[in-house]
Amino acid sequence: MTNSIDTPSRYRMPTVFGPSPGPRQGPNGERFDLSDTPRTIASISFLTDEAELRKLLPPNCELDGEPIVTVEHVTLTELEWLAGRGYSLLSVSYPVRYRGASESVRGSFMPVLWENRCEPILTGREELGFSKLYCELPEPRILQGTRLHTAVWEGHEFIRMAFSDLVVGAPPNSPESDGILHHRYIPSLRQVGESAVDEMVLSPQVSSAKPRYTSFVSGIGEVKFIRSTWEELPTMFHIVNALESLPVLSPRFSYIAEVRGATDLSEQRVLG
Amino acid sequence: MTNSIDTPSRYRMPTVFGPSPGPRQGPNGERFDLSDTPRTIASISFLTDEAELRKLLPPNCELDGEPIVTVEHVTLTELEWLAGRGYSLLSVSYPVRYRGASESVRGSFMPVLWENRCEPILTGREELGFSKLYCELPEPRILQGTRLHTAVWEGHEFIRMAFSDLVVGAPPNSPESDGILHHRYIPSLRQVGESAVDEMVLSPQVSSAKPRYTSFVSGIGEVKFIRSTWEELPTMFHIVNALESLPVLSPRFSYIAEVRGATDLSEQRVLG
Amino acid sequence: MTNSIDTPSRYRMPTVFGPSPGPRQGPNGERFDLSDTPRTIASISFLTDEAELRKLLPPNCELDGEPIVTVEHVTLTELEWLAGRGYSLLSVSYPVRYRGASESVRGSFMPVLWENRCEPILTGREELGFSKLYCELPEPRILQGTRLHTAVWEGHEFIRMAFSDLVVGAPPNSPESDGILHHRYIPSLRQVGESAVDEMVLSPQVSSAKPRYTSFVSGIGEVKFIRSTWEELPTMFHIVNALESLPVLSPRFSYIAEVRGATDLSEQRVLG
Amino acid sequence: MTNSIDTPSRYRMPTVFGPSPGPRQGPNGERFDLSDTPRTIASISFLTDEAELRKLLPPNCELDGEPIVTVEHVTLTELEWLAGRGYSLLSVSYPVRYRGASESVRGSFMPVLWENRCEPILTGREELGFSKLYCELPEPRILQGTRLHTAVWEGHEFIRMAFSDLVVGAPPNSPESDGILHHRYIPSLRQVGESAVDEMVLSPQVSSAKPRYTSFVSGIGEVKFIRSTWEELPTMFHIVNALESLPVLSPRFSYIAEVRGATDLSEQRVLG
């Protein structure tokens, strides 16, 4: 396990077999080109209760503007780092302002996201600080103009997103944002409850990876988190139930978009 | 996200929803009783080439005695932390001696293990430093006295363990060992190639969790790692191919056992 | 596609590739030996309303004795016709008396059973007339003495069997029975609503395949069919809802048994 | 189980719960509208050896013109009879001329097709006479301009279709054809080797269901059937190996198309 000084390699466990191929490092150490990678985004936003949402803030963050929660189901295909395979994810986020010792940024905080494949969960948690968890994300069901996305774990459905009355439209201007914030946390083995890593990190906006919309429709979106028991979701019930406690005060923008172009997220950085 | 001083809680990402239930922390912070938890172990050992195996050693370790590789397929059921569900794993290990700044231990080094469920992979990597990866581990195929265990990823079989001529026997005495060693490694976000955590850790032998055999048969065991391409295993080909490079010089002990009693591994500790 | 007169071969679709290997015909036309094949049976019986149950009777049958419904989850392993693989099934049955033109038999009628593998569903429907359907049958969850079996289709749980207070006991004497009855039905293509095959068939008791119990516990069993919508179970909602309409008037015998020995069901015959 | 004379209902096993919802009969007996149902077709044709292909002909059929085998992977979504879900299939076909007692038709004979969902397999076999079998059909892998479709059963890949150099083009004129032919066969229970149903059936061309192309690219296509053992494919090895025996003498037209519009196949009829 040696890295040349010129080309430091990325490692993850296991280490003894050499550098770890992943989204930001090909089998020969190369980067991947994501400038034309397609994805489908199904997004629902809603206004919630400010006091309730404030309970779900990470260190050094406060809510920024209206308490609007955005839930997105994203389908990724043609991923070069997976030799052409794809996967899906479902994320939750809301706008925050971070004020640290040396800098202040505004963006979306992503407290949790689910993915239906273990490999990007491991690389995303350990290399990026994304709070990724596993669940099944079945193909959307499309019936008479209604489109239904669900999240399921072991026969238990715990999130349901329904879209209807979709009409072709133009993507809105993105709000000004420095990027997406995450709370990166790795426990220490030296003392229960202590951390080895505890830091706020940022996935910055990358102008070169600005998504190009190839299709855009907007309409009515409804998202429902389903209150769940420990028996149903033994490692996730508290997360789903906290999200279920956020009232939907009024719907906001909902859309489904086909997009091309992404970043490999190698710009991910620790906030100061 | 506050811990009382008296009862520190375990956290993993995501953090903002409170302490994280897992193998070492129930939904109310309690520990689980594993003293009667059953598991089935299918184990194959073989003598390999010392020079080849030496290429797969972690920091501060050397081979200890004969270069014997052990491959084990383990089926776990009735796990309380998963509300009664189970999963399977397939591990690789070999005997090493660790010599650190302040201590020296002998045990099995586990460079990699695969599991067919994402939740224990996350807790095991982050809370314990186990080099866990995901794959499918189908139920064994048992045909006319031959028992076949395989490891599969996306339609590609990459490990095959075959048992035959199994006869009832007595479990051998365990070799003297301080436990199982792992190389715990978490990358830093500050500099590519740098680590946030890089330490040798130990799962110590726990006398109270000494397994009680309820069934034991031994016989002929053959294990085969299948050389794989990047396209077949884009994040794991280098691991499987390194293991495939270890020649089987002669078979050693192979057995299948039913066992009761385990530890929750909360004794896991960093080696000095 | 030619059969010798001496050894007629079994065919199923597709036909042009030659005889079809299956449970009753090996790759070389041979029969399989099931005399030591293991299976685990988890069985719950309950008394229901006679008038409700009478709605679910096949042609030429009436209820025989008390209206007792039996629901069984069975796990099969080491199946030679699947080259050592296994699968699970969940069946429903109740006692009937069949009176046909030329014979009268008593036995259990099996209106429906679910299996978690497509191959035995096809052979069972077409070669035997079993009313097999597909669903997921997860491994049982065993938590603090309670054992839970479920049936799931696409993220929707529709049957739940719970066992508790299990104590070792002796298997009861089987009731006198001629076997298990099925309504074999294949539609015609010549006219919608007409049948190509419509007959009552019997899986006779086979004395040589009398099961040998290797473990037997009995206790409290509760089964619940979960009322479902067309959207949740578009091809099966009417079946599950009909079963849900059967009230549980009082529990009857429930047990879990490990058994060895089975028949390949080649004795299956049409009732006259 | 009674049908009014005016509206005969379709039944499949199980029968006692009433008419069976399916592709040609909604929950209230209605038909479904497939006039805008989307599907993606990935098609590869090749010239093979006439004598080899002649071994795979059904009753009353001879090859019609050049011995060209077509292998198609089709992805179906938004299926109303599955409440908006979809599935994939992979079919094999070649041109034949059928000459029966009372009619003569020309079309493609489909000896076998695989689907990755059990429900359409059951309805297709029993209501239509399609020779459907089950396998996994993973999402295509798309890597640097190459598109790979595979068929997998229990960790064993047995068909591989690769597309490259795809360029936008116009769909060719369909050859004159009366439709798709199938050999419908259901065994009898009265005598091993005898049939309850044995007939040639036709899925006629339906002018109202003429597909509308929304995207069309053609290029180089290569299909490979992978020789398999009984242990790998215990119920299908003979099928895959027979297809593997068909030499690829020269490639013919290969394309990938997005199409809208289908029939529910209720025109399926028995050939005389």
Tab-separated table of N, CA and C in Angstrom, chain A residues 1 3 8-17 19 21 27 56-58 80-83 85 111 117-119 121-122 125-134 153-154 183-187 189-190 192-193 196-197 199 201 230-232 234-235 237-239 242-243 268 270, chain B residues 1 3 8-17 19 21 27 56-58 80-83 85 111 117-119 121-122 125-134 153-154 183-187 189-190 192-193 196-197 199 201 230-232 234-235 237-239 242 268 270:
chain	number	residue	atom	x	y	z
A	1	MET	N	0.830	-1.204	0.000
A	1	MET	CA	0.000	0.000	0.000
A	1	MET	C	0.860	1.247	0.000
A	3	ASN	N	1.657	4.925	-2.094
A	3	ASN	CA	1.257	5.914	-3.090
A	3	ASN	C	2.494	6.655	-3.556
A	8	PRO	N	-1.267	10.727	-5.662
A	8	PRO	CA	-1.848	10.072	-4.495
A	8	PRO	C	-3.112	9.328	-4.882
A	9	SER	N	-3.279	8.142	-4.333
A	9	SER	CA	-4.425	7.304	-4.682
A	9	SER	C	-5.426	7.305	-3.540
A	10	ARG	N	-6.674	7.076	-3.911
A	10	ARG	CA	-7.737	6.958	-2.920
A	10	ARG	C	-7.790	5.529	-2.392
A	11	TYR	N	-7.898	5.414	-1.078
A	11	TYR	CA	-8.053	4.115	-0.440
A	11	TYR	C	-9.334	4.102	0.383
A	12	ARG	N	-9.967	2.962	0.388
A	12	ARG	CA	-11.034	2.667	1.332
A	12	ARG	C	-10.775	1.252	1.847
A	13	MET	N	-11.434	0.865	2.918
A	13	MET	CA	-11.332	-0.533	3.346
A	13	MET	C	-11.924	-1.433	2.276
A	14	PRO	N	-11.379	-2.568	1.891
A	14	PRO	CA	-10.102	-3.080	2.377
A	14	PRO	C	-8.917	-2.354	1.751
A	15	THR	N	-7.820	-2.280	2.497
A	15	THR	CA	-6.660	-1.501	2.065
A	15	THR	C	-5.550	-2.337	1.441
A	16	VAL	N	-5.412	-3.589	1.876
A	16	VAL	CA	-4.202	-4.335	1.508
A	16	VAL	C	-4.168	-4.773	0.051
A	17	PHE	N	-5.269	-4.586	-0.653
A	17	PHE	CA	-5.298	-4.983	-2.067
A	17	PHE	C	-4.956	-3.823	-2.998
A	19	PRO	N	-5.088	0.553	-4.138
A	19	PRO	CA	-6.067	1.633	-4.242
A	19	PRO	C	-7.453	1.103	-4.611
A	21	PRO	N	-10.882	1.301	-6.536
A	21	PRO	CA	-11.636	1.913	-7.631
A	21	PRO	C	-12.972	2.423	-7.111
A	27	PRO	N	-10.051	2.121	-12.632
A	27	PRO	CA	-9.202	0.967	-12.336
A	27	PRO	C	-7.720	1.265	-12.538
A	56	LEU	N	-33.964	19.510	13.258
A	56	LEU	CA	-33.162	18.623	12.409
A	56	LEU	C	-31.994	19.368	11.776
A	57	LEU	N	-31.397	20.301	12.533
A	57	LEU	CA	-30.273	21.068	12.002
A	57	LEU	C	-28.952	20.505	12.499
A	58	PRO	N	-27.960	20.509	11.643
A	58	PRO	CA	-26.629	20.036	12.037
A	58	PRO	C	-25.858	21.171	12.718
A	80	GLU	N	-19.959	5.264	-15.540
A	80	GLU	CA	-18.731	4.624	-15.995
A	80	GLU	C	-18.033	3.897	-14.835
A	81	TRP	N	-18.071	4.463	-13.650
A	81	TRP	CA	-17.352	3.823	-12.533
A	81	TRP	C	-17.980	2.483	-12.161
A	82	LEU	N	-19.239	2.260	-12.562
A	82	LEU	CA	-19.873	0.961	-12.356
A	82	LEU	C	-19.921	0.178	-13.669
A	83	ALA	N	-18.999	0.518	-14.569
A	83	ALA	CA	-18.899	-0.171	-15.870
A	83	ALA	C	-20.224	-0.150	-16.619
A	85	ARG	N	-23.373	0.412	-15.340
A	85	ARG	CA	-24.579	0.169	-14.547
A	85	ARG	C	-25.113	1.482	-13.973
A	111	PRO	N	-29.885	15.933	5.150
A	111	PRO	CA	-29.719	15.141	6.376
A	111	PRO	C	-29.640	13.641	6.107
A	117	ARG	N	-28.236	0.653	-3.875
A	117	ARG	CA	-27.018	-0.089	-4.233
A	117	ARG	C	-25.978	0.225	-3.161
A	118	CYS	N	-25.291	-0.805	-2.701
A	118	CYS	CA	-24.386	-0.621	-1.566
A	118	CYS	C	-23.090	0.100	-1.941
A	119	GLU	N	-22.568	-0.111	-3.151
A	119	GLU	CA	-21.258	0.438	-3.490
A	119	GLU	C	-21.233	1.961	-3.384
A	121	ILE	N	-23.123	3.796	-1.655
A	121	ILE	CA	-23.365	4.150	-0.248
A	121	ILE	C	-22.029	4.195	0.489
A	122	LEU	N	-21.207	3.174	0.285
A	122	LEU	CA	-19.913	3.138	0.984
A	122	LEU	C	-19.012	4.279	0.533
A	125	ARG	N	-20.516	7.732	1.805
A	125	ARG	CA	-20.387	7.977	3.240
A	125	ARG	C	-18.938	8.287	3.596
A	126	GLU	N	-18.009	7.454	3.091
A	126	GLU	CA	-16.643	7.533	3.586
A	126	GLU	C	-15.809	8.574	2.861
A	127	GLU	N	-16.042	8.758	1.560
A	127	GLU	CA	-15.231	9.725	0.810
A	127	GLU	C	-15.856	11.110	0.778
A	128	LEU	N	-17.184	11.196	1.031
A	128	LEU	CA	-17.872	12.485	0.852
A	128	LEU	C	-18.592	12.975	2.106
A	129	GLY	N	-18.954	12.068	3.000
A	129	GLY	CA	-19.757	12.488	4.143
A	129	GLY	C	-21.234	12.613	3.854
A	130	PHE	N	-21.711	11.960	2.794
A	130	PHE	CA	-23.151	11.899	2.533
A	130	PHE	C	-23.779	10.901	3.513
A	131	SER	N	-24.933	11.242	4.059
A	131	SER	CA	-25.614	10.373	5.032
A	131	SER	C	-26.472	9.350	4.294
A	132	LYS	N	-25.794	8.463	3.565
A	132	LYS	CA	-26.494	7.512	2.711
A	132	LYS	C	-26.893	6.261	3.484
A	133	LEU	N	-28.104	5.792	3.216
A	133	LEU	CA	-28.606	4.544	3.777
A	133	LEU	C	-29.173	3.708	2.638
A	134	TYR	N	-29.401	2.437	2.944
A	134	TYR	CA	-29.887	1.531	1.915
A	134	TYR	C	-31.394	1.338	1.978
A	153	TRP	N	-38.298	-1.049	2.465
A	153	TRP	CA	-37.247	-1.845	3.099
A	153	TRP	C	-37.867	-3.146	3.579
A	154	GLU	N	-37.419	-4.250	3.054
A	154	GLU	CA	-37.862	-5.578	3.490
A	154	GLU	C	-39.390	-5.681	3.550
A	183	HIS	N	-23.373	16.660	7.063
A	183	HIS	CA	-22.665	16.508	8.340
A	183	HIS	C	-21.926	15.189	8.304
A	184	ARG	N	-20.622	15.282	8.116
A	184	ARG	CA	-19.790	14.069	8.031
A	184	ARG	C	-19.390	13.652	9.443
A	185	TYR	N	-19.693	12.401	9.777
A	185	TYR	CA	-19.461	11.922	11.137
A	185	TYR	C	-19.005	10.469	11.090
A	186	ILE	N	-17.882	10.184	11.691
A	186	ILE	CA	-17.392	8.805	11.825
A	186	ILE	C	-17.075	8.588	13.299
A	187	PRO	N	-17.638	7.533	13.898
A	187	PRO	CA	-17.368	7.324	15.323
A	187	PRO	C	-15.911	6.934	15.578
A	189	LEU	N	-13.238	4.593	17.830
A	189	LEU	CA	-13.295	3.312	18.536
A	189	LEU	C	-12.737	3.447	19.948
A	190	ARG	N	-12.251	4.625	20.276
A	190	ARG	CA	-11.571	4.753	21.571
A	190	ARG	C	-12.546	4.964	22.722
A	192	VAL	N	-16.971	5.133	23.385
A	192	VAL	CA	-18.337	5.168	22.855
A	192	VAL	C	-18.873	6.590	22.916
A	193	GLY	N	-19.450	7.053	21.841
A	193	GLY	CA	-20.050	8.382	21.810
A	193	GLY	C	-19.095	9.449	21.327
A	196	ALA	N	-14.414	10.138	15.519
A	196	ALA	CA	-13.111	10.234	14.855
A	196	ALA	C	-13.139	11.367	13.835
A	197	VAL	N	-14.306	11.584	13.252
A	197	VAL	CA	-14.510	12.682	12.297
A	197	VAL	C	-15.853	13.319	12.613
A	199	GLU	N	-17.530	16.897	11.130
A	199	GLU	CA	-17.273	18.131	10.390
A	199	GLU	C	-18.400	18.393	9.401
A	201	VAL	N	-19.398	19.460	5.721
A	201	VAL	CA	-18.733	19.429	4.419
A	201	VAL	C	-19.688	19.956	3.351
A	230	TRP	N	-40.123	0.008	15.130
A	230	TRP	CA	-38.776	-0.551	15.193
A	230	TRP	C	-38.731	-1.899	14.483
A	231	GLU	N	-39.760	-2.709	14.651
A	231	GLU	CA	-39.769	-4.022	13.994
A	231	GLU	C	-39.738	-3.871	12.475
A	232	GLU	N	-40.397	-2.853	11.946
A	232	GLU	CA	-40.446	-2.671	10.497
A	232	GLU	C	-39.136	-2.106	9.948
A	234	PRO	N	-35.751	-1.509	11.779
A	234	PRO	CA	-35.007	-1.483	13.052
A	234	PRO	C	-33.828	-0.513	13.094
A	235	THR	N	-33.282	-0.123	11.971
A	235	THR	CA	-32.180	0.850	12.026
A	235	THR	C	-32.586	2.218	11.481
A	237	PHE	N	-36.247	3.555	11.793
A	237	PHE	CA	-37.578	4.035	12.180
A	237	PHE	C	-37.523	5.464	12.709
A	238	HIS	N	-36.473	5.791	13.459
A	238	HIS	CA	-36.406	7.133	14.070
A	238	HIS	C	-36.230	8.218	13.005
A	239	ILE	N	-35.590	7.867	11.917
A	239	ILE	CA	-35.383	8.840	10.834
A	239	ILE	C	-36.698	9.089	10.103
A	242	ALA	N	-39.181	10.955	12.291
A	242	ALA	CA	-38.872	12.391	12.426
A	242	ALA	C	-39.317	13.147	11.170
A	243	LEU	N	-39.114	12.551	10.017
A	243	LEU	CA	-39.550	13.214	8.776
A	243	LEU	C	-41.077	13.230	8.680
A	268	GLN	N	-15.696	17.999	-3.320
A	268	GLN	CA	-16.196	17.937	-1.929
A	268	GLN	C	-15.121	18.472	-0.972
A	270	VAL	N	-14.199	20.222	3.215
A	270	VAL	CA	-14.573	20.463	4.611
A	270	VAL	C	-14.756	21.962	4.804
B	1	MET	N	-28.798	16.723	18.971
B	1	MET	CA	-27.789	15.669	19.089
B	1	MET	C	-26.977	15.865	20.350
B	3	ASN	N	-25.703	13.971	24.024
B	3	ASN	CA	-25.563	12.761	24.832
B	3	ASN	C	-25.461	13.170	26.284
B	8	PRO	N	-23.303	7.717	27.225
B	8	PRO	CA	-22.950	8.179	25.889
B	8	PRO	C	-23.607	7.279	24.849
B	9	SER	N	-24.111	7.887	23.794
B	9	SER	CA	-24.807	7.133	22.755
B	9	SER	C	-23.930	7.024	21.521
B	10	ARG	N	-24.198	5.976	20.755
B	10	ARG	CA	-23.490	5.769	19.499
B	10	ARG	C	-24.206	6.533	18.387
B	11	TYR	N	-23.426	7.225	17.588
B	11	TYR	CA	-23.964	7.931	16.428
B	11	TYR	C	-23.276	7.441	15.168
B	12	ARG	N	-24.046	7.371	14.114
B	12	ARG	CA	-23.500	7.207	12.769
B	12	ARG	C	-24.255	8.183	11.884
B	13	MET	N	-23.757	8.422	10.690
B	13	MET	CA	-24.531	9.235	9.759
B	13	MET	C	-25.827	8.511	9.424
B	14	PRO	N	-26.995	9.117	9.340
B	14	PRO	CA	-27.237	10.528	9.628
B	14	PRO	C	-27.259	10.808	11.130
B	15	THR	N	-26.859	12.022	11.484
B	15	THR	CA	-26.714	12.372	12.903
B	15	THR	C	-27.888	13.149	13.467
B	16	VAL	N	-28.570	13.946	12.630
B	16	VAL	CA	-29.529	14.912	13.198
B	16	VAL	C	-30.808	14.263	13.722
B	17	PHE	N	-30.982	12.974	13.470
B	17	PHE	CA	-32.193	12.305	13.943
B	17	PHE	C	-31.977	11.623	15.293
B	19	PRO	N	-29.423	9.339	18.245
B	19	PRO	CA	-28.544	8.165	18.279
B	19	PRO	C	-28.998	7.113	17.269
B	21	PRO	N	-29.652	3.391	16.142
B	21	PRO	CA	-29.804	1.992	16.558
B	21	PRO	C	-28.908	1.105	15.708
B	27	PRO	N	-33.115	0.296	20.277
B	27	PRO	CA	-33.907	1.502	20.034
B	27	PRO	C	-34.013	2.393	21.268
B	56	LEU	N	-0.127	-9.276	1.169
B	56	LEU	CA	-1.449	-8.836	1.628
B	56	LEU	C	-1.455	-8.583	3.133
B	57	LEU	N	-0.361	-8.027	3.641
B	57	LEU	CA	-0.278	-7.762	5.077
B	57	LEU	C	-0.540	-6.287	5.368
B	58	PRO	N	-1.218	-6.035	6.471
B	58	PRO	CA	-1.491	-4.650	6.866
B	58	PRO	C	-0.305	-4.087	7.657
B	80	GLU	N	-31.337	-9.858	17.074
B	80	GLU	CA	-32.272	-8.972	17.762
B	80	GLU	C	-32.163	-7.550	17.217
B	81	TRP	N	-30.956	-7.103	16.897
B	81	TRP	CA	-30.806	-5.720	16.422
B	81	TRP	C	-31.486	-5.502	15.078
B	82	LEU	N	-31.741	-6.604	14.338
B	82	LEU	CA	-32.501	-6.499	13.095
B	82	LEU	C	-33.933	-6.990	13.308
B	83	ALA	N	-34.389	-6.935	14.554
B	83	ALA	CA	-35.755	-7.338	14.907
B	83	ALA	C	-36.058	-8.755	14.435
B	85	ARG	N	-34.391	-10.588	12.054
B	85	ARG	CA	-33.907	-10.967	10.717
B	85	ARG	C	-32.474	-11.509	10.806
B	111	PRO	N	-8.623	-9.485	5.978
B	111	PRO	CA	-8.433	-8.393	5.022
B	111	PRO	C	-9.738	-7.953	4.371
B	117	ARG	N	-26.114	-7.889	3.137
B	117	ARG	CA	-27.064	-6.919	3.679
B	117	ARG	C	-26.276	-5.648	3.977
B	118	CYS	N	-26.842	-4.501	3.630
B	118	CYS	CA	-26.078	-3.262	3.738
B	118	CYS	C	-25.950	-2.754	5.183
B	119	GLU	N	-26.968	-2.963	6.016
B	119	GLU	CA	-26.939	-2.369	7.350
B	119	GLU	C	-25.729	-2.833	8.174
B	121	ILE	N	-23.003	-3.927	7.071
B	121	ILE	CA	-21.788	-3.452	6.395
B	121	ILE	C	-21.449	-2.050	6.903
B	122	LEU	N	-22.458	-1.189	6.980
B	122	LEU	CA	-22.200	0.185	7.438
B	122	LEU	C	-21.752	0.205	8.897
B	125	ARG	N	-18.171	-1.426	9.183
B	125	ARG	CA	-17.068	-0.615	8.670
B	125	ARG	C	-16.802	0.561	9.610
B	126	GLU	N	-17.865	1.266	10.007
B	126	GLU	CA	-17.658	2.537	10.692
B	126	GLU	C	-17.458	2.389	12.193
B	127	GLU	N	-18.130	1.418	12.807
B	127	GLU	CA	-17.999	1.254	14.261
B	127	GLU	C	-16.903	0.279	14.650
B	128	LEU	N	-16.506	-0.605	13.709
B	128	LEU	CA	-15.567	-1.674	14.064
B	128	LEU	C	-14.297	-1.684	13.231
B	129	GLY	N	-14.350	-1.148	12.025
B	129	GLY	CA	-13.175	-1.249	11.160
B	129	GLY	C	-13.079	-2.561	10.411
B	130	PHE	N	-14.193	-3.283	10.282
B	130	PHE	CA	-14.211	-4.486	9.444
B	130	PHE	C	-14.239	-4.052	7.978
B	131	SER	N	-13.485	-4.734	7.140
B	131	SER	CA	-13.420	-4.401	5.705
B	131	SER	C	-14.540	-5.090	4.960
B	132	LYS	N	-15.757	-4.684	5.268
B	132	LYS	CA	-16.942	-5.339	4.726
B	132	LYS	C	-17.323	-4.759	3.365
B	133	LEU	N	-17.680	-5.647	2.452
B	133	LEU	CA	-18.188	-5.263	1.148
B	133	LEU	C	-19.475	-6.028	0.885
B	134	TYR	N	-20.221	-5.580	-0.126
B	134	TYR	CA	-21.498	-6.209	-0.425
B	134	TYR	C	-21.395	-7.223	-1.549
B	153	TRP	N	-21.970	-11.257	-7.623
B	153	TRP	CA	-22.280	-9.831	-7.713
B	153	TRP	C	-22.853	-9.573	-9.085
B	154	GLU	N	-24.076	-9.149	-9.139
B	154	GLU	CA	-24.739	-8.775	-10.397
B	154	GLU	C	-24.575	-9.839	-11.477
B	183	HIS	N	-7.684	-3.805	9.629
B	183	HIS	CA	-7.054	-2.513	9.353
B	183	HIS	C	-8.161	-1.491	9.118
B	184	ARG	N	-8.391	-0.664	10.107
B	184	ARG	CA	-9.458	0.345	10.012
B	184	ARG	C	-8.906	1.581	9.316
B	185	TYR	N	-9.583	1.990	8.246
B	185	TYR	CA	-9.087	3.088	7.430
B	185	TYR	C	-10.264	3.918	6.946
B	186	ILE	N	-10.242	5.203	7.211
B	186	ILE	CA	-11.248	6.134	6.690
B	186	ILE	C	-10.478	7.272	6.020
B	187	PRO	N	-10.817	7.569	4.752
B	187	PRO	CA	-10.074	8.643	4.081
B	187	PRO	C	-10.398	10.012	4.674
B	189	LEU	N	-11.029	14.105	3.943
B	189	LEU	CA	-11.521	14.920	2.831
B	189	LEU	C	-10.573	16.077	2.532
B	190	ARG	N	-9.543	16.202	3.338
B	190	ARG	CA	-8.699	17.385	3.194
B	190	ARG	C	-7.670	17.222	2.076
B	192	VAL	N	-6.525	14.240	-1.038
B	192	VAL	CA	-6.666	12.916	-1.630
B	192	VAL	C	-5.487	12.035	-1.219
B	193	GLY	N	-5.761	10.840	-0.779
B	193	GLY	CA	-4.716	9.894	-0.408
B	193	GLY	C	-4.364	9.955	1.058
B	196	ALA	N	-8.232	9.958	7.471
B	196	ALA	CA	-8.768	10.520	8.712
B	196	ALA	C	-8.578	9.530	9.850
B	197	VAL	N	-8.654	8.250	9.506
B	197	VAL	CA	-8.428	7.179	10.484
B	197	VAL	C	-7.566	6.131	9.802
B	199	GLU	N	-5.631	2.780	11.485
B	199	GLU	CA	-5.219	2.114	12.719
B	199	GLU	C	-5.517	0.628	12.649
B	201	VAL	N	-6.972	-2.565	14.489
B	201	VAL	CA	-7.936	-2.791	15.567
B	201	VAL	C	-8.114	-4.275	15.786
B	230	TRP	N	-12.677	-5.918	-14.722
B	230	TRP	CA	-13.233	-4.671	-14.192
B	230	TRP	C	-14.711	-4.556	-14.553
B	231	GLU	N	-15.088	-4.952	-15.759
B	231	GLU	CA	-16.494	-4.866	-16.157
B	231	GLU	C	-17.379	-5.745	-15.282
B	232	GLU	N	-16.855	-6.894	-14.863
B	232	GLU	CA	-17.660	-7.806	-14.049
B	232	GLU	C	-17.770	-7.332	-12.604
B	234	PRO	N	-16.573	-3.977	-10.986
B	234	PRO	CA	-15.824	-2.725	-11.155
B	234	PRO	C	-15.226	-2.141	-9.869
B	235	THR	N	-15.741	-2.528	-8.717
B	235	THR	CA	-15.120	-2.015	-7.482
B	235	THR	C	-14.390	-3.103	-6.703
B	237	PHE	N	-12.711	-6.135	-8.490
B	237	PHE	CA	-11.937	-7.098	-9.287
B	237	PHE	C	-10.523	-7.272	-8.727
B	238	HIS	N	-9.925	-6.161	-8.243
B	238	HIS	CA	-8.532	-6.250	-7.771
B	238	HIS	C	-8.437	-7.106	-6.504
B	239	ILE	N	-9.483	-7.120	-5.714
B	239	ILE	CA	-9.500	-7.910	-4.479
B	239	ILE	C	-9.608	-9.394	-4.816
B	242	ALA	N	-6.471	-10.689	-6.510
B	242	ALA	CA	-5.359	-10.884	-5.572
B	242	ALA	C	-5.538	-12.189	-4.798
B	268	GLN	N	-14.427	-4.348	20.710
B	268	GLN	CA	-13.512	-3.930	19.635
B	268	GLN	C	-12.631	-2.774	20.137
B	270	VAL	N	-8.731	-0.361	19.562
B	270	VAL	CA	-7.600	0.056	18.744
B	270	VAL	C	-6.320	-0.507	19.354
